[in-house]
XYZ file of C-alpha atoms in Angstrom:
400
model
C 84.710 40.451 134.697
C 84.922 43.526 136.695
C 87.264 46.605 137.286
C 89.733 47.098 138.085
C 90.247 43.808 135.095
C 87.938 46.096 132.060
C 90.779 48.418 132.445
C 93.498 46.695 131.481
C 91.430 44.275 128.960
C 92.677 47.084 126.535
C 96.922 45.717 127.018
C 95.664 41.974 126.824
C 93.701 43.141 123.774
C 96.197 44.544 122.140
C 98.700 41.666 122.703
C 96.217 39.091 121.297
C 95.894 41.466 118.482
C 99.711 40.678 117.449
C 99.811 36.601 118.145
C 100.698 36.897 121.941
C 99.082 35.264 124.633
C 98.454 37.326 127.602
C 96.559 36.118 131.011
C 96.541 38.524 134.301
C 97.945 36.533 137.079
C 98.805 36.029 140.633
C 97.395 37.772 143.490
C 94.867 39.949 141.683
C 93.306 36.223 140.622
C 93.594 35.353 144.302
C 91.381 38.004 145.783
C 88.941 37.668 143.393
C 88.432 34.033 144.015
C 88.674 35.006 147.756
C 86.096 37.885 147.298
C 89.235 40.538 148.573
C 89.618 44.173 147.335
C 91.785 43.677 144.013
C 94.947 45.612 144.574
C 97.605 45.771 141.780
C 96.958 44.048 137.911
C 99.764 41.949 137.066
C 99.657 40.537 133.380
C 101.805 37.729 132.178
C 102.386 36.866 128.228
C 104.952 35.472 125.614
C 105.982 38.267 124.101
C 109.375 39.471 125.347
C 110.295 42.886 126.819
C 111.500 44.366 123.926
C 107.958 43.234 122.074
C 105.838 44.811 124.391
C 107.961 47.604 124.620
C 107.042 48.264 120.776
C 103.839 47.864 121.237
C 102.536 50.237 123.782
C 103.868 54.278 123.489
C 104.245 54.566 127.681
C 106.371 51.909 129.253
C 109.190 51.556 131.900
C 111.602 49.542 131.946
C 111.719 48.076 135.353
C 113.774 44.777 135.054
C 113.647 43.284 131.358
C 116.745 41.214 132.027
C 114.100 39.151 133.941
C 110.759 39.944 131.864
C 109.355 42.975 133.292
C 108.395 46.156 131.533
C 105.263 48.450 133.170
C 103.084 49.412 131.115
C 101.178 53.103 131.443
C 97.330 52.771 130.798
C 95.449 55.830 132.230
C 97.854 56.943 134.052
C 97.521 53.658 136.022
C 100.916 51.296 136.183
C 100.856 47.431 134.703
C 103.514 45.137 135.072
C 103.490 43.241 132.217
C 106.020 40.297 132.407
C 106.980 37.561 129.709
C 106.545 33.903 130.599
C 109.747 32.634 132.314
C 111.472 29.357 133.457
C 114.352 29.942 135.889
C 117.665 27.980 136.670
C 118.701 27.284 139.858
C 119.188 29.555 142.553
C 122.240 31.169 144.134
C 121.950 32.314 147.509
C 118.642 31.303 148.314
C 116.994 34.252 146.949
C 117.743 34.330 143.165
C 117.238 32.402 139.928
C 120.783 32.489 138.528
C 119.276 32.591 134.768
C 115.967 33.358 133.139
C 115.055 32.154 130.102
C 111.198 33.035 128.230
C 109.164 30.595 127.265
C 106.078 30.082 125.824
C 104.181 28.288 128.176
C 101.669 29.438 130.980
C 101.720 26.287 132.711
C 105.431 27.001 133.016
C 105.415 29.883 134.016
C 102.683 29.241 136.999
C 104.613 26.368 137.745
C 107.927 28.172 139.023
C 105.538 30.581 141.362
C 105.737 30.383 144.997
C 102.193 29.156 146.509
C 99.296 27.535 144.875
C 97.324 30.659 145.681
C 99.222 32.852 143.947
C 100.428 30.930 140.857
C 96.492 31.041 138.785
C 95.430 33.073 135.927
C 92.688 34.210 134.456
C 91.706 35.167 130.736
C 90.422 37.602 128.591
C 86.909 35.932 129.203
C 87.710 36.091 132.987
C 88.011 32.018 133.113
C 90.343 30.569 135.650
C 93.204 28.590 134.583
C 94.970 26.547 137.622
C 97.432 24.037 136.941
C 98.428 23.802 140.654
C 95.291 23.581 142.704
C 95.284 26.553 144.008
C 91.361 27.314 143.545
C 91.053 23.670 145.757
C 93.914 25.215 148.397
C 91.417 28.014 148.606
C 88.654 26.237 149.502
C 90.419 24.000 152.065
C 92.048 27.267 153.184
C 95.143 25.839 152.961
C 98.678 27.981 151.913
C 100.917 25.569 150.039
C 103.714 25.668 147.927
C 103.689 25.007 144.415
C 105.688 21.363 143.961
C 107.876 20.187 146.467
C 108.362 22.672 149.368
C 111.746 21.860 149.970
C 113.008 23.139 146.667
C 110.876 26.300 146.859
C 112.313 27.150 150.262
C 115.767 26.529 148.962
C 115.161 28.568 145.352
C 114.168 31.609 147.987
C 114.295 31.072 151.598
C 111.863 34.263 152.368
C 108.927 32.023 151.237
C 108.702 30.623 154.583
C 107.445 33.734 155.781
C 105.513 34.741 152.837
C 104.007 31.552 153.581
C 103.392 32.712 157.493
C 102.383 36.560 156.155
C 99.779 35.100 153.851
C 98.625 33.197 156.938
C 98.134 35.799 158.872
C 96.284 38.168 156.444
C 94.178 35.307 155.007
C 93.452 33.020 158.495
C 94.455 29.741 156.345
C 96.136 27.032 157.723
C 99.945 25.370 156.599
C 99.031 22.375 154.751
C 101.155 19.779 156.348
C 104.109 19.145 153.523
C 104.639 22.861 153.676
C 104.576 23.454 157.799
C 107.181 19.998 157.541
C 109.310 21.891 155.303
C 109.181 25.137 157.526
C 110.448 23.256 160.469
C 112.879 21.469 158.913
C 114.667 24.186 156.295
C 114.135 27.350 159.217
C 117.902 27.589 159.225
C 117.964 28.978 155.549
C 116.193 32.125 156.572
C 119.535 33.270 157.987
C 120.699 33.840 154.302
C 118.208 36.159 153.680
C 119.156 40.111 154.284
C 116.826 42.301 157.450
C 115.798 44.169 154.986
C 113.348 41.580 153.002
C 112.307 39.953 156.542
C 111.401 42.959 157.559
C 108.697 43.951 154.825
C 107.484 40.849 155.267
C 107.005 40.648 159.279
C 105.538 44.178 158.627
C 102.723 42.594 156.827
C 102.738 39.767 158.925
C 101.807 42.092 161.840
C 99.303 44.249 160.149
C 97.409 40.795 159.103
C 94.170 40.333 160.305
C 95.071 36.908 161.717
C 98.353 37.897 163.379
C 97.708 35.584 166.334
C 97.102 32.714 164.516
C 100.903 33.843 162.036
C 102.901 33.710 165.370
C 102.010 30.772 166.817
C 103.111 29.537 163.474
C 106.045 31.282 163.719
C 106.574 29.893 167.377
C 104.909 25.757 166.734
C 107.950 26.124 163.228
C 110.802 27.660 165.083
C 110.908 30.585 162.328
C 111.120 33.634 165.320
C 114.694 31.728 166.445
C 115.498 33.017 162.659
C 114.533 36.789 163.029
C 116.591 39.259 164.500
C 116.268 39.869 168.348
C 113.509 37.375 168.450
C 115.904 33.972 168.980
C 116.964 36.350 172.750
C 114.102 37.653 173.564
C 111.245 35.151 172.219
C 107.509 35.378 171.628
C 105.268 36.060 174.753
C 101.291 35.152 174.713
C 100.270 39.494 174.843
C 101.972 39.919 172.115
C 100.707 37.025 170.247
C 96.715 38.226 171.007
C 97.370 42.196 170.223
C 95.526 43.134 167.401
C 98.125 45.243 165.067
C 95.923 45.386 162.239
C 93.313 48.239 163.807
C 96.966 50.432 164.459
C 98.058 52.717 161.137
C 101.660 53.663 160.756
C 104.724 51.497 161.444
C 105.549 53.075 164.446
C 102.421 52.349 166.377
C 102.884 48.680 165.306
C 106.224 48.594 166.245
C 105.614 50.364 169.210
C 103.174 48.238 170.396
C 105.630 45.007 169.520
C 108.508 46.056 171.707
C 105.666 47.363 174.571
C 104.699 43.483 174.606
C 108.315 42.422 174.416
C 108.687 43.780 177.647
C 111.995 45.941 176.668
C 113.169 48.864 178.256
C 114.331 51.630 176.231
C 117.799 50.391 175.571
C 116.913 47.026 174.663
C 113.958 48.850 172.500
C 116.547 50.877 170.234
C 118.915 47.842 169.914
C 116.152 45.664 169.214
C 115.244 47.690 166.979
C 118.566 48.531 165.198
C 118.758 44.923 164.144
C 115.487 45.055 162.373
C 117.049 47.840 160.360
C 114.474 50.877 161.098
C 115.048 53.904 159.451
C 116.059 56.164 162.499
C 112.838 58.132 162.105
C 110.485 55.287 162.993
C 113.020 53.794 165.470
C 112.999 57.074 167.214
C 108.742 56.989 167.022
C 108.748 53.409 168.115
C 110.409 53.698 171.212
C 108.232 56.831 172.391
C 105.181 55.184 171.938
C 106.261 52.274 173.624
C 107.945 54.716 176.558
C 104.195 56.174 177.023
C 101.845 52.913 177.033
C 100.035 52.372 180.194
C 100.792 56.377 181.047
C 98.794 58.267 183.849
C 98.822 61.375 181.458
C 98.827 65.128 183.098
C 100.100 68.204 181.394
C 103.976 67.874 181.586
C 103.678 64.053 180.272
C 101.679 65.626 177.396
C 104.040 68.185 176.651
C 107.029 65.981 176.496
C 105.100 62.846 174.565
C 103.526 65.155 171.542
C 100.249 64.800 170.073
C 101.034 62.039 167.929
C 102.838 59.488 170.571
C 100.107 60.606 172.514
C 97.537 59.593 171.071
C 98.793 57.012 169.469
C 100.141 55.228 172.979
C 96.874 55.948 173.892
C 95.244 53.518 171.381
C 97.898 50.457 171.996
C 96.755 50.740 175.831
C 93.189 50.586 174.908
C 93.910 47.803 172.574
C 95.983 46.116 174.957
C 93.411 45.780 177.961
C 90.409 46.235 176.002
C 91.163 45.223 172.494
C 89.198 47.831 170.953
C 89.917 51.473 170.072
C 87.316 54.263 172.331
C 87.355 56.966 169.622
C 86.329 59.487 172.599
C 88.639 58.873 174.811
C 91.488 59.613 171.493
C 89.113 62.970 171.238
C 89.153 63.855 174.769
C 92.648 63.552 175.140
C 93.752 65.409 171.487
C 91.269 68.009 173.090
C 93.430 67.737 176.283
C 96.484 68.120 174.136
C 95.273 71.064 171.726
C 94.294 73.219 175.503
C 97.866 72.909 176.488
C 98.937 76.816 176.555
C 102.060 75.636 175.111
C 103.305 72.776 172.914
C 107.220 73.410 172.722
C 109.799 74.786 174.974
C 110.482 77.527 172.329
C 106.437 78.476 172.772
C 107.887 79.697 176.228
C 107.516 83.349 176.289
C 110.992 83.542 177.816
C 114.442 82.052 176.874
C 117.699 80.889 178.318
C 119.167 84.501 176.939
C 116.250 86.540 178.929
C 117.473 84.372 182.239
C 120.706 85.613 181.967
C 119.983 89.145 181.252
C 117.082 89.007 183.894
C 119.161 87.533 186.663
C 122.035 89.020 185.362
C 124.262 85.929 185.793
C 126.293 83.639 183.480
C 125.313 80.602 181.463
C 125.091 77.135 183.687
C 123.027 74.448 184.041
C 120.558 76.876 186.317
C 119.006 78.163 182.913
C 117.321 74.600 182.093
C 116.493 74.027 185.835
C 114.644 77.715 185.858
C 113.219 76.903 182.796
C 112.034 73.381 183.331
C 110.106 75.720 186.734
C 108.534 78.040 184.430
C 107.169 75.562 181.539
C 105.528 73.503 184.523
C 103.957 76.294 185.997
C 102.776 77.464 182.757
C 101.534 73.904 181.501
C 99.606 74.082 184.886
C 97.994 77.239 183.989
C 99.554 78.457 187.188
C 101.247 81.181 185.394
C 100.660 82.969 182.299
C 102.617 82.634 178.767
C 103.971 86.400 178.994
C 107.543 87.812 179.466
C 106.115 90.123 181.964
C 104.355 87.835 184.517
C 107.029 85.160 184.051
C 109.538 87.790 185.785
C 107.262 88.640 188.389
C 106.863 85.389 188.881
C 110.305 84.516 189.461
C 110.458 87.364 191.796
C 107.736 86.126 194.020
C 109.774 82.820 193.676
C 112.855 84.270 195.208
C 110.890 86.286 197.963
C 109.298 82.968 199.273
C 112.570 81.102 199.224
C 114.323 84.128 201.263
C 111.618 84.154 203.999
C 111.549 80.529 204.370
Protein backbone atom coordinates (compact mmCIF):
# COMPACT_ATOMS: atom_id res chain seq x y z
CA UNK A 1 0.00 0.00 0.00
CA UNK A 2 1.14 3.37 -0.93
CA UNK A 3 0.48 7.13 -0.09
CA UNK A 4 -1.51 8.86 -0.17
CA UNK A 5 -3.34 5.27 1.77
CA UNK A 6 -0.06 5.14 4.78
CA UNK A 7 -1.50 8.41 5.70
CA UNK A 8 -4.66 7.77 6.67
CA UNK A 9 -3.82 3.98 7.89
CA UNK A 10 -3.48 5.99 11.23
CA UNK A 11 -7.89 6.81 11.28
CA UNK A 12 -8.52 3.08 10.11
CA UNK A 13 -6.07 2.15 12.88
CA UNK A 14 -7.53 3.79 15.34
CA UNK A 15 -11.11 2.64 14.51
CA UNK A 16 -10.05 -1.05 14.55
CA UNK A 17 -8.50 -0.20 17.80
CA UNK A 18 -12.18 0.38 19.34
CA UNK A 19 -14.21 -2.74 17.53
CA UNK A 20 -15.06 -0.77 14.26
CA UNK A 21 -14.55 -1.86 10.94
CA UNK A 22 -13.20 0.65 8.63
CA UNK A 23 -12.28 0.05 4.70
CA UNK A 24 -11.32 3.22 2.32
CA UNK A 25 -13.64 3.14 -0.55
CA UNK A 26 -14.83 4.34 -3.84
CA UNK A 27 -12.93 6.21 -6.30
CA UNK A 28 -9.58 6.33 -4.51
CA UNK A 29 -9.89 2.18 -4.93
CA UNK A 30 -10.75 2.88 -8.56
CA UNK A 31 -7.64 4.69 -9.64
CA UNK A 32 -5.51 2.54 -8.03
CA UNK A 33 -6.80 -0.49 -9.77
CA UNK A 34 -6.76 1.75 -12.93
CA UNK A 35 -3.12 2.91 -12.21
CA UNK A 36 -4.72 6.90 -11.97
CA UNK A 37 -3.29 9.65 -9.68
CA UNK A 38 -5.25 8.97 -6.26
CA UNK A 39 -7.16 12.12 -5.55
CA UNK A 40 -9.28 12.38 -2.34
CA UNK A 41 -9.30 9.29 0.64
CA UNK A 42 -12.71 8.42 1.41
CA UNK A 43 -13.07 5.89 4.42
CA UNK A 44 -16.22 4.02 5.18
CA UNK A 45 -16.91 2.14 8.74
CA UNK A 46 -19.69 1.13 11.32
CA UNK A 47 -19.20 3.36 13.76
CA UNK A 48 -21.70 6.23 13.67
CA UNK A 49 -21.00 10.00 13.48
CA UNK A 50 -21.21 10.71 16.86
CA UNK A 51 -18.51 7.62 17.51
CA UNK A 52 -16.03 8.87 15.36
CA UNK A 53 -16.61 12.17 16.40
CA UNK A 54 -15.28 10.98 19.99
CA UNK A 55 -12.67 9.46 18.76
CA UNK A 56 -10.55 11.80 16.80
CA UNK A 57 -9.82 15.63 18.53
CA UNK A 58 -10.25 17.51 14.78
CA UNK A 59 -13.45 16.74 12.99
CA UNK A 60 -16.25 18.57 11.01
CA UNK A 61 -19.32 17.92 10.90
CA UNK A 62 -20.30 17.95 7.32
CA UNK A 63 -23.64 15.96 7.08
CA UNK A 64 -24.02 13.35 10.07
CA UNK A 65 -27.76 13.16 9.50
CA UNK A 66 -26.49 11.00 6.56
CA UNK A 67 -23.06 9.52 8.02
CA UNK A 68 -20.49 11.97 7.26
CA UNK A 69 -18.05 13.60 9.62
CA UNK A 70 -14.31 14.78 8.10
CA UNK A 71 -11.82 13.94 9.83
CA UNK A 72 -8.43 16.33 10.19
CA UNK A 73 -5.16 14.21 9.88
CA UNK A 74 -2.15 16.48 9.03
CA UNK A 75 -3.85 19.07 8.17
CA UNK A 76 -5.20 16.89 5.30
CA UNK A 77 -9.31 16.40 5.19
CA UNK A 78 -10.98 12.62 5.44
CA UNK A 79 -14.42 11.95 4.99
CA UNK A 80 -15.13 9.35 7.10
CA UNK A 81 -18.75 8.02 6.61
CA UNK A 82 -20.72 5.18 8.54
CA UNK A 83 -22.10 2.26 6.55
CA UNK A 84 -25.61 3.15 5.26
CA UNK A 85 -28.73 1.55 3.61
CA UNK A 86 -31.13 4.11 2.12
CA UNK A 87 -35.01 4.14 1.53
CA UNK A 88 -36.43 5.12 -1.43
CA UNK A 89 -35.95 8.18 -3.18
CA UNK A 90 -37.97 11.37 -3.55
CA UNK A 91 -37.37 13.41 -6.42
CA UNK A 92 -34.96 11.46 -8.17
CA UNK A 93 -32.06 12.74 -6.39
CA UNK A 94 -32.47 11.78 -2.68
CA UNK A 95 -32.75 8.81 -0.32
CA UNK A 96 -35.76 9.87 1.76
CA UNK A 97 -34.17 7.99 4.98
CA UNK A 98 -30.81 6.66 6.02
CA UNK A 99 -30.40 4.20 8.31
CA UNK A 100 -26.48 2.65 9.50
CA UNK A 101 -25.77 -0.59 9.26
CA UNK A 102 -23.21 -2.82 9.80
CA UNK A 103 -22.51 -4.28 6.69
CA UNK A 104 -19.91 -3.39 3.87
CA UNK A 105 -21.52 -5.38 1.35
CA UNK A 106 -24.48 -3.12 2.06
CA UNK A 107 -23.17 -0.36 1.96
CA UNK A 108 -21.22 -0.99 -1.59
CA UNK A 109 -24.31 -2.31 -2.71
CA UNK A 110 -26.46 1.04 -2.68
CA UNK A 111 -23.36 2.88 -4.67
CA UNK A 112 -23.83 4.09 -8.08
CA UNK A 113 -21.36 2.11 -10.59
CA UNK A 114 -19.47 -1.04 -10.15
CA UNK A 115 -16.31 1.02 -10.42
CA UNK A 116 -16.87 3.04 -7.76
CA UNK A 117 -18.66 0.84 -5.18
CA UNK A 118 -15.02 -1.46 -4.05
CA UNK A 119 -12.98 -1.22 -1.01
CA UNK A 120 -9.94 -1.94 0.11
CA UNK A 121 -8.42 -2.88 3.65
CA UNK A 122 -6.03 -2.14 6.08
CA UNK A 123 -3.75 -4.80 4.28
CA UNK A 124 -4.59 -2.99 0.97
CA UNK A 125 -6.77 -6.22 -0.27
CA UNK A 126 -9.64 -5.55 -2.56
CA UNK A 127 -13.03 -6.37 -1.53
CA UNK A 128 -15.71 -6.26 -4.59
CA UNK A 129 -19.02 -7.56 -4.15
CA UNK A 130 -20.22 -6.02 -7.48
CA UNK A 131 -17.66 -6.80 -10.12
CA UNK A 132 -16.34 -3.86 -10.48
CA UNK A 133 -12.50 -5.04 -10.66
CA UNK A 134 -14.05 -7.43 -13.84
CA UNK A 135 -16.00 -4.00 -15.25
CA UNK A 136 -12.50 -2.63 -15.17
CA UNK A 137 -10.94 -4.96 -17.10
CA UNK A 138 -13.69 -5.18 -19.77
CA UNK A 139 -13.66 -1.37 -19.52
CA UNK A 140 -17.04 -1.34 -19.07
CA UNK A 141 -19.10 1.56 -16.72
CA UNK A 142 -22.10 -0.17 -15.20
CA UNK A 143 -24.41 0.34 -12.60
CA UNK A 144 -24.50 -1.47 -9.52
CA UNK A 145 -27.94 -3.84 -9.73
CA UNK A 146 -30.56 -3.01 -11.95
CA UNK A 147 -29.99 0.30 -13.83
CA UNK A 148 -33.39 1.26 -13.91
CA UNK A 149 -33.72 1.69 -10.19
CA UNK A 150 -30.37 3.50 -9.91
CA UNK A 151 -31.43 6.02 -12.53
CA UNK A 152 -34.70 6.49 -10.77
CA UNK A 153 -33.01 6.66 -6.94
CA UNK A 154 -30.86 9.71 -8.72
CA UNK A 155 -31.42 10.60 -12.22
CA UNK A 156 -27.82 12.52 -12.53
CA UNK A 157 -26.22 9.01 -12.75
CA UNK A 158 -26.86 8.93 -16.32
CA UNK A 159 -24.36 11.43 -16.81
CA UNK A 160 -22.02 10.41 -14.18
CA UNK A 161 -22.23 7.38 -16.11
CA UNK A 162 -21.36 9.48 -19.56
CA UNK A 163 -18.59 11.79 -17.41
CA UNK A 164 -16.85 8.66 -16.24
CA UNK A 165 -16.89 7.68 -19.91
CA UNK A 166 -15.35 10.33 -21.07
CA UNK A 167 -12.48 10.67 -18.51
CA UNK A 168 -11.88 6.89 -18.44
CA UNK A 169 -12.50 5.91 -22.51
CA UNK A 170 -14.80 2.83 -21.24
CA UNK A 171 -17.62 1.76 -22.96
CA UNK A 172 -21.70 1.58 -21.58
CA UNK A 173 -22.19 -1.96 -20.92
CA UNK A 174 -25.37 -2.67 -22.71
CA UNK A 175 -28.11 -2.96 -19.63
CA UNK A 176 -26.85 0.42 -18.59
CA UNK A 177 -26.75 2.35 -22.28
CA UNK A 178 -30.65 0.47 -22.49
CA UNK A 179 -31.52 2.15 -19.40
CA UNK A 180 -30.01 5.60 -20.56
CA UNK A 181 -32.17 5.60 -23.58
CA UNK A 182 -35.06 4.58 -22.13
CA UNK A 183 -35.23 6.67 -18.52
CA UNK A 184 -33.44 10.13 -20.45
CA UNK A 185 -36.65 11.91 -19.59
CA UNK A 186 -35.85 11.80 -15.74
CA UNK A 187 -32.87 14.04 -16.16
CA UNK A 188 -35.37 16.90 -16.44
CA UNK A 189 -35.92 16.56 -12.59
CA UNK A 190 -32.61 17.23 -11.86
CA UNK A 191 -31.63 21.15 -11.08
CA UNK A 192 -28.72 23.12 -13.89
CA UNK A 193 -26.81 23.37 -11.27
CA UNK A 194 -25.75 19.48 -10.69
CA UNK A 195 -25.78 18.93 -14.69
CA UNK A 196 -23.64 21.43 -14.96
CA UNK A 197 -20.64 20.15 -12.69
CA UNK A 198 -21.04 17.20 -14.26
CA UNK A 199 -20.93 18.26 -18.16
CA UNK A 200 -17.95 20.36 -16.84
CA UNK A 201 -16.11 17.21 -16.22
CA UNK A 202 -17.56 15.60 -18.99
CA UNK A 203 -15.81 18.19 -21.24
CA UNK A 204 -12.50 18.33 -19.56
CA UNK A 205 -12.39 14.28 -19.99
CA UNK A 206 -9.81 12.96 -21.93
CA UNK A 207 -12.29 10.98 -24.05
CA UNK A 208 -14.81 13.78 -24.62
CA UNK A 209 -15.49 12.62 -28.18
CA UNK A 210 -16.20 9.33 -27.45
CA UNK A 211 -18.88 10.99 -24.00
CA UNK A 212 -20.89 12.90 -26.73
CA UNK A 213 -21.56 10.58 -29.12
CA UNK A 214 -22.92 8.83 -26.12
CA UNK A 215 -24.71 11.61 -25.22
CA UNK A 216 -26.03 11.97 -28.93
CA UNK A 217 -26.46 7.58 -29.88
CA UNK A 218 -28.78 7.93 -25.86
CA UNK A 219 -30.68 11.07 -26.54
CA UNK A 220 -29.25 12.58 -23.10
CA UNK A 221 -28.18 16.27 -24.96
CA UNK A 222 -32.28 16.58 -25.81
CA UNK A 223 -32.18 16.65 -21.73
CA UNK A 224 -29.59 19.53 -21.19
CA UNK A 225 -30.33 22.98 -21.41
CA UNK A 226 -29.97 24.72 -24.89
CA UNK A 227 -28.71 21.51 -26.29
CA UNK A 228 -32.44 19.86 -27.27
CA UNK A 229 -32.47 23.63 -29.87
CA UNK A 230 -29.38 23.81 -30.86
CA UNK A 231 -27.96 20.04 -30.93
CA UNK A 232 -24.52 18.45 -31.11
CA UNK A 233 -22.40 19.18 -34.30
CA UNK A 234 -19.31 16.74 -35.37
CA UNK A 235 -16.39 19.98 -34.45
CA UNK A 236 -17.54 20.08 -31.42
CA UNK A 237 -17.68 16.47 -30.78
CA UNK A 238 -13.63 16.07 -31.99
CA UNK A 239 -12.31 19.38 -29.97
CA UNK A 240 -10.09 18.39 -27.46
CA UNK A 241 -11.27 20.41 -24.11
CA UNK A 242 -9.10 18.60 -21.90
CA UNK A 243 -5.55 20.45 -23.09
CA UNK A 244 -7.79 24.04 -22.29
CA UNK A 245 -7.50 25.23 -18.30
CA UNK A 246 -10.21 27.40 -16.90
CA UNK A 247 -13.97 27.13 -17.52
CA UNK A 248 -14.12 29.86 -19.69
CA UNK A 249 -11.81 28.62 -22.37
CA UNK A 250 -13.87 25.37 -22.33
CA UNK A 251 -16.91 27.03 -22.53
CA UNK A 252 -15.71 29.31 -24.91
CA UNK A 253 -14.62 26.93 -27.15
CA UNK A 254 -18.25 24.95 -26.75
CA UNK A 255 -20.42 27.81 -27.88
CA UNK A 256 -17.46 28.73 -30.77
CA UNK A 257 -18.42 25.09 -32.14
CA UNK A 258 -22.09 25.66 -31.50
CA UNK A 259 -21.97 28.10 -34.04
CA UNK A 260 -23.82 30.94 -31.80
CA UNK A 261 -23.58 34.44 -32.19
CA UNK A 262 -23.20 36.52 -29.25
CA UNK A 263 -26.80 36.71 -28.26
CA UNK A 264 -27.54 33.21 -28.57
CA UNK A 265 -23.96 32.72 -26.65
CA UNK A 266 -25.17 34.70 -23.40
CA UNK A 267 -28.66 33.04 -23.48
CA UNK A 268 -27.21 29.82 -24.04
CA UNK A 269 -25.33 30.33 -21.56
CA UNK A 270 -27.77 31.80 -18.95
CA UNK A 271 -29.57 28.49 -18.97
CA UNK A 272 -26.53 26.60 -17.98
CA UNK A 273 -26.49 28.87 -14.96
CA UNK A 274 -22.84 30.59 -15.31
CA UNK A 275 -21.84 32.77 -12.78
CA UNK A 276 -21.84 36.16 -14.75
CA UNK A 277 -18.06 36.31 -14.50
CA UNK A 278 -17.36 33.26 -16.65
CA UNK A 279 -20.43 33.96 -18.86
CA UNK A 280 -18.98 37.31 -19.54
CA UNK A 281 -15.25 35.38 -20.29
CA UNK A 282 -16.99 32.78 -22.34
CA UNK A 283 -18.49 34.82 -24.80
CA UNK A 284 -15.17 36.94 -25.45
CA UNK A 285 -13.23 34.12 -26.15
CA UNK A 286 -15.63 32.74 -28.34
CA UNK A 287 -16.14 36.53 -30.01
CA UNK A 288 -12.17 36.34 -30.82
CA UNK A 289 -11.63 32.63 -32.27
CA UNK A 290 -10.46 32.54 -35.76
CA UNK A 291 -9.30 36.50 -35.24
CA UNK A 292 -6.81 38.23 -37.73
CA UNK A 293 -5.25 39.99 -34.59
CA UNK A 294 -3.59 43.71 -35.03
CA UNK A 295 -3.18 46.21 -32.28
CA UNK A 296 -6.76 47.63 -31.74
CA UNK A 297 -8.21 43.85 -31.68
CA UNK A 298 -5.55 43.30 -28.96
CA UNK A 299 -6.40 46.17 -27.03
CA UNK A 300 -10.06 45.53 -26.89
CA UNK A 301 -9.72 41.42 -26.40
CA UNK A 302 -7.08 41.61 -23.25
CA UNK A 303 -4.28 39.41 -22.67
CA UNK A 304 -6.14 36.68 -21.30
CA UNK A 305 -9.07 36.24 -24.13
CA UNK A 306 -6.25 36.72 -26.19
CA UNK A 307 -4.37 34.28 -25.69
CA UNK A 308 -6.60 32.08 -24.67
CA UNK A 309 -8.82 32.41 -28.18
CA UNK A 310 -5.65 31.96 -29.52
CA UNK A 311 -5.21 28.35 -28.22
CA UNK A 312 -9.01 27.13 -29.12
CA UNK A 313 -8.08 28.25 -32.86
CA UNK A 314 -4.96 26.29 -32.80
CA UNK A 315 -6.77 23.44 -31.27
CA UNK A 316 -9.52 23.75 -33.55
CA UNK A 317 -7.57 23.45 -36.99
CA UNK A 318 -4.60 21.88 -35.67
CA UNK A 319 -5.55 20.10 -32.53
CA UNK A 320 -2.51 20.91 -30.75
CA UNK A 321 -1.39 23.94 -28.72
CA UNK A 322 2.08 25.98 -30.57
CA UNK A 323 3.46 27.29 -27.25
CA UNK A 324 5.38 30.02 -29.52
CA UNK A 325 2.93 31.26 -31.27
CA UNK A 326 0.95 31.90 -27.36
CA UNK A 327 4.63 33.62 -26.65
CA UNK A 328 4.81 35.63 -29.68
CA UNK A 329 1.57 36.97 -29.37
CA UNK A 330 1.66 37.69 -25.19
CA UNK A 331 4.98 39.39 -26.46
CA UNK A 332 2.77 41.20 -29.06
CA UNK A 333 0.37 42.05 -26.30
CA UNK A 334 2.95 43.14 -23.45
CA UNK A 335 4.62 45.87 -26.56
CA UNK A 336 1.26 47.46 -26.81
CA UNK A 337 2.14 51.20 -25.52
CA UNK A 338 -1.08 51.01 -23.85
CA UNK A 339 -3.40 48.37 -22.36
CA UNK A 340 -6.55 50.48 -21.17
CA UNK A 341 -8.30 53.51 -22.33
CA UNK A 342 -7.48 55.15 -18.92
CA UNK A 343 -3.49 54.40 -19.92
CA UNK A 344 -4.39 57.25 -22.48
CA UNK A 345 -2.36 60.17 -21.56
CA UNK A 346 -5.42 62.33 -22.19
CA UNK A 347 -9.11 62.20 -21.01
CA UNK A 348 -12.60 63.11 -22.01
CA UNK A 349 -12.13 66.26 -19.36
CA UNK A 350 -8.72 67.44 -21.25
CA UNK A 351 -10.99 67.32 -24.70
CA UNK A 352 -13.25 69.62 -23.41
CA UNK A 353 -10.92 72.01 -21.87
CA UNK A 354 -8.57 71.61 -24.99
CA UNK A 355 -11.25 72.24 -27.56
CA UNK A 356 -13.01 74.22 -25.31
CA UNK A 357 -16.45 72.73 -26.13
CA UNK A 358 -19.18 70.85 -24.21
CA UNK A 359 -19.63 67.19 -23.41
CA UNK A 360 -21.17 64.99 -26.54
CA UNK A 361 -20.63 62.00 -28.09
CA UNK A 362 -17.44 63.80 -30.03
CA UNK A 363 -15.28 63.01 -26.81
CA UNK A 364 -15.42 59.04 -27.43
CA UNK A 365 -15.16 59.54 -31.27
CA UNK A 366 -11.81 61.85 -30.61
CA UNK A 367 -10.76 59.49 -28.29
CA UNK A 368 -11.39 56.24 -30.06
CA UNK A 369 -8.79 58.59 -32.97
CA UNK A 370 -6.19 59.05 -30.48
CA UNK A 371 -5.98 55.38 -28.79
CA UNK A 372 -5.66 54.03 -32.52
CA UNK A 373 -3.05 56.22 -33.42
CA UNK A 374 -1.28 55.55 -30.30
CA UNK A 375 -1.78 51.61 -30.43
CA UNK A 376 -0.18 52.15 -33.94
CA UNK A 377 2.76 53.79 -32.53
CA UNK A 378 1.78 56.60 -34.84
CA UNK A 379 1.66 58.95 -32.01
CA UNK A 380 3.18 59.10 -28.73
CA UNK A 381 1.49 58.39 -25.12
CA UNK A 382 2.05 62.18 -23.95
CA UNK A 383 -0.47 65.03 -23.22
CA UNK A 384 1.73 67.25 -25.19
CA UNK A 385 2.08 65.50 -28.61
CA UNK A 386 -1.51 64.23 -28.38
CA UNK A 387 -2.59 68.09 -28.71
CA UNK A 388 -0.33 68.77 -31.37
CA UNK A 389 -1.52 66.06 -32.86
CA UNK A 390 -5.00 66.99 -32.92
CA UNK A 391 -3.93 70.26 -34.25
CA UNK A 392 -2.23 68.87 -37.26
CA UNK A 393 -5.56 66.84 -37.46
CA UNK A 394 -7.68 69.89 -37.82
CA UNK A 395 -5.16 71.72 -40.22
CA UNK A 396 -5.38 68.75 -42.74
CA UNK A 397 -9.13 68.55 -42.54
CA UNK A 398 -9.38 72.54 -43.20
CA UNK A 399 -7.13 72.39 -46.32
CA UNK A 400 -8.78 69.47 -47.73
Amino acid sequence: MNEPFTHALPILHTLHEHGYQAYFVGGAVRDVLLGREIGDIDIATDATPDTVESLFDKTVDVGKAHGTVIVLLDGISYEVTTFRSESEYEDFRRPKEVTFISSLKEDLLRRDLTINAMAMDIHGDIIDHVGGKQDIERKWIQTVGDPACRFQEDALRMMRAVRFLSELGFELSPKTEAAMKKDKHLLANISVERKKIEMEKLLKGRYCEKAIQVLISTQLYEELPGLETYGLNESLQAFPYYLLDGLEEVWGAFIHLLGLDEAEAVSFLKEWKLSTKVLKEAVAISKYVDCNWDEEKMFEAGEHVLLSSLKITQLKHERRIFFDELEAAKHSYDALPIKKLQDLAVSGKDLMAFRQKPSGKWIAEELACVKKAVLQNQLENRKEAIEEWLIACDQRLEND
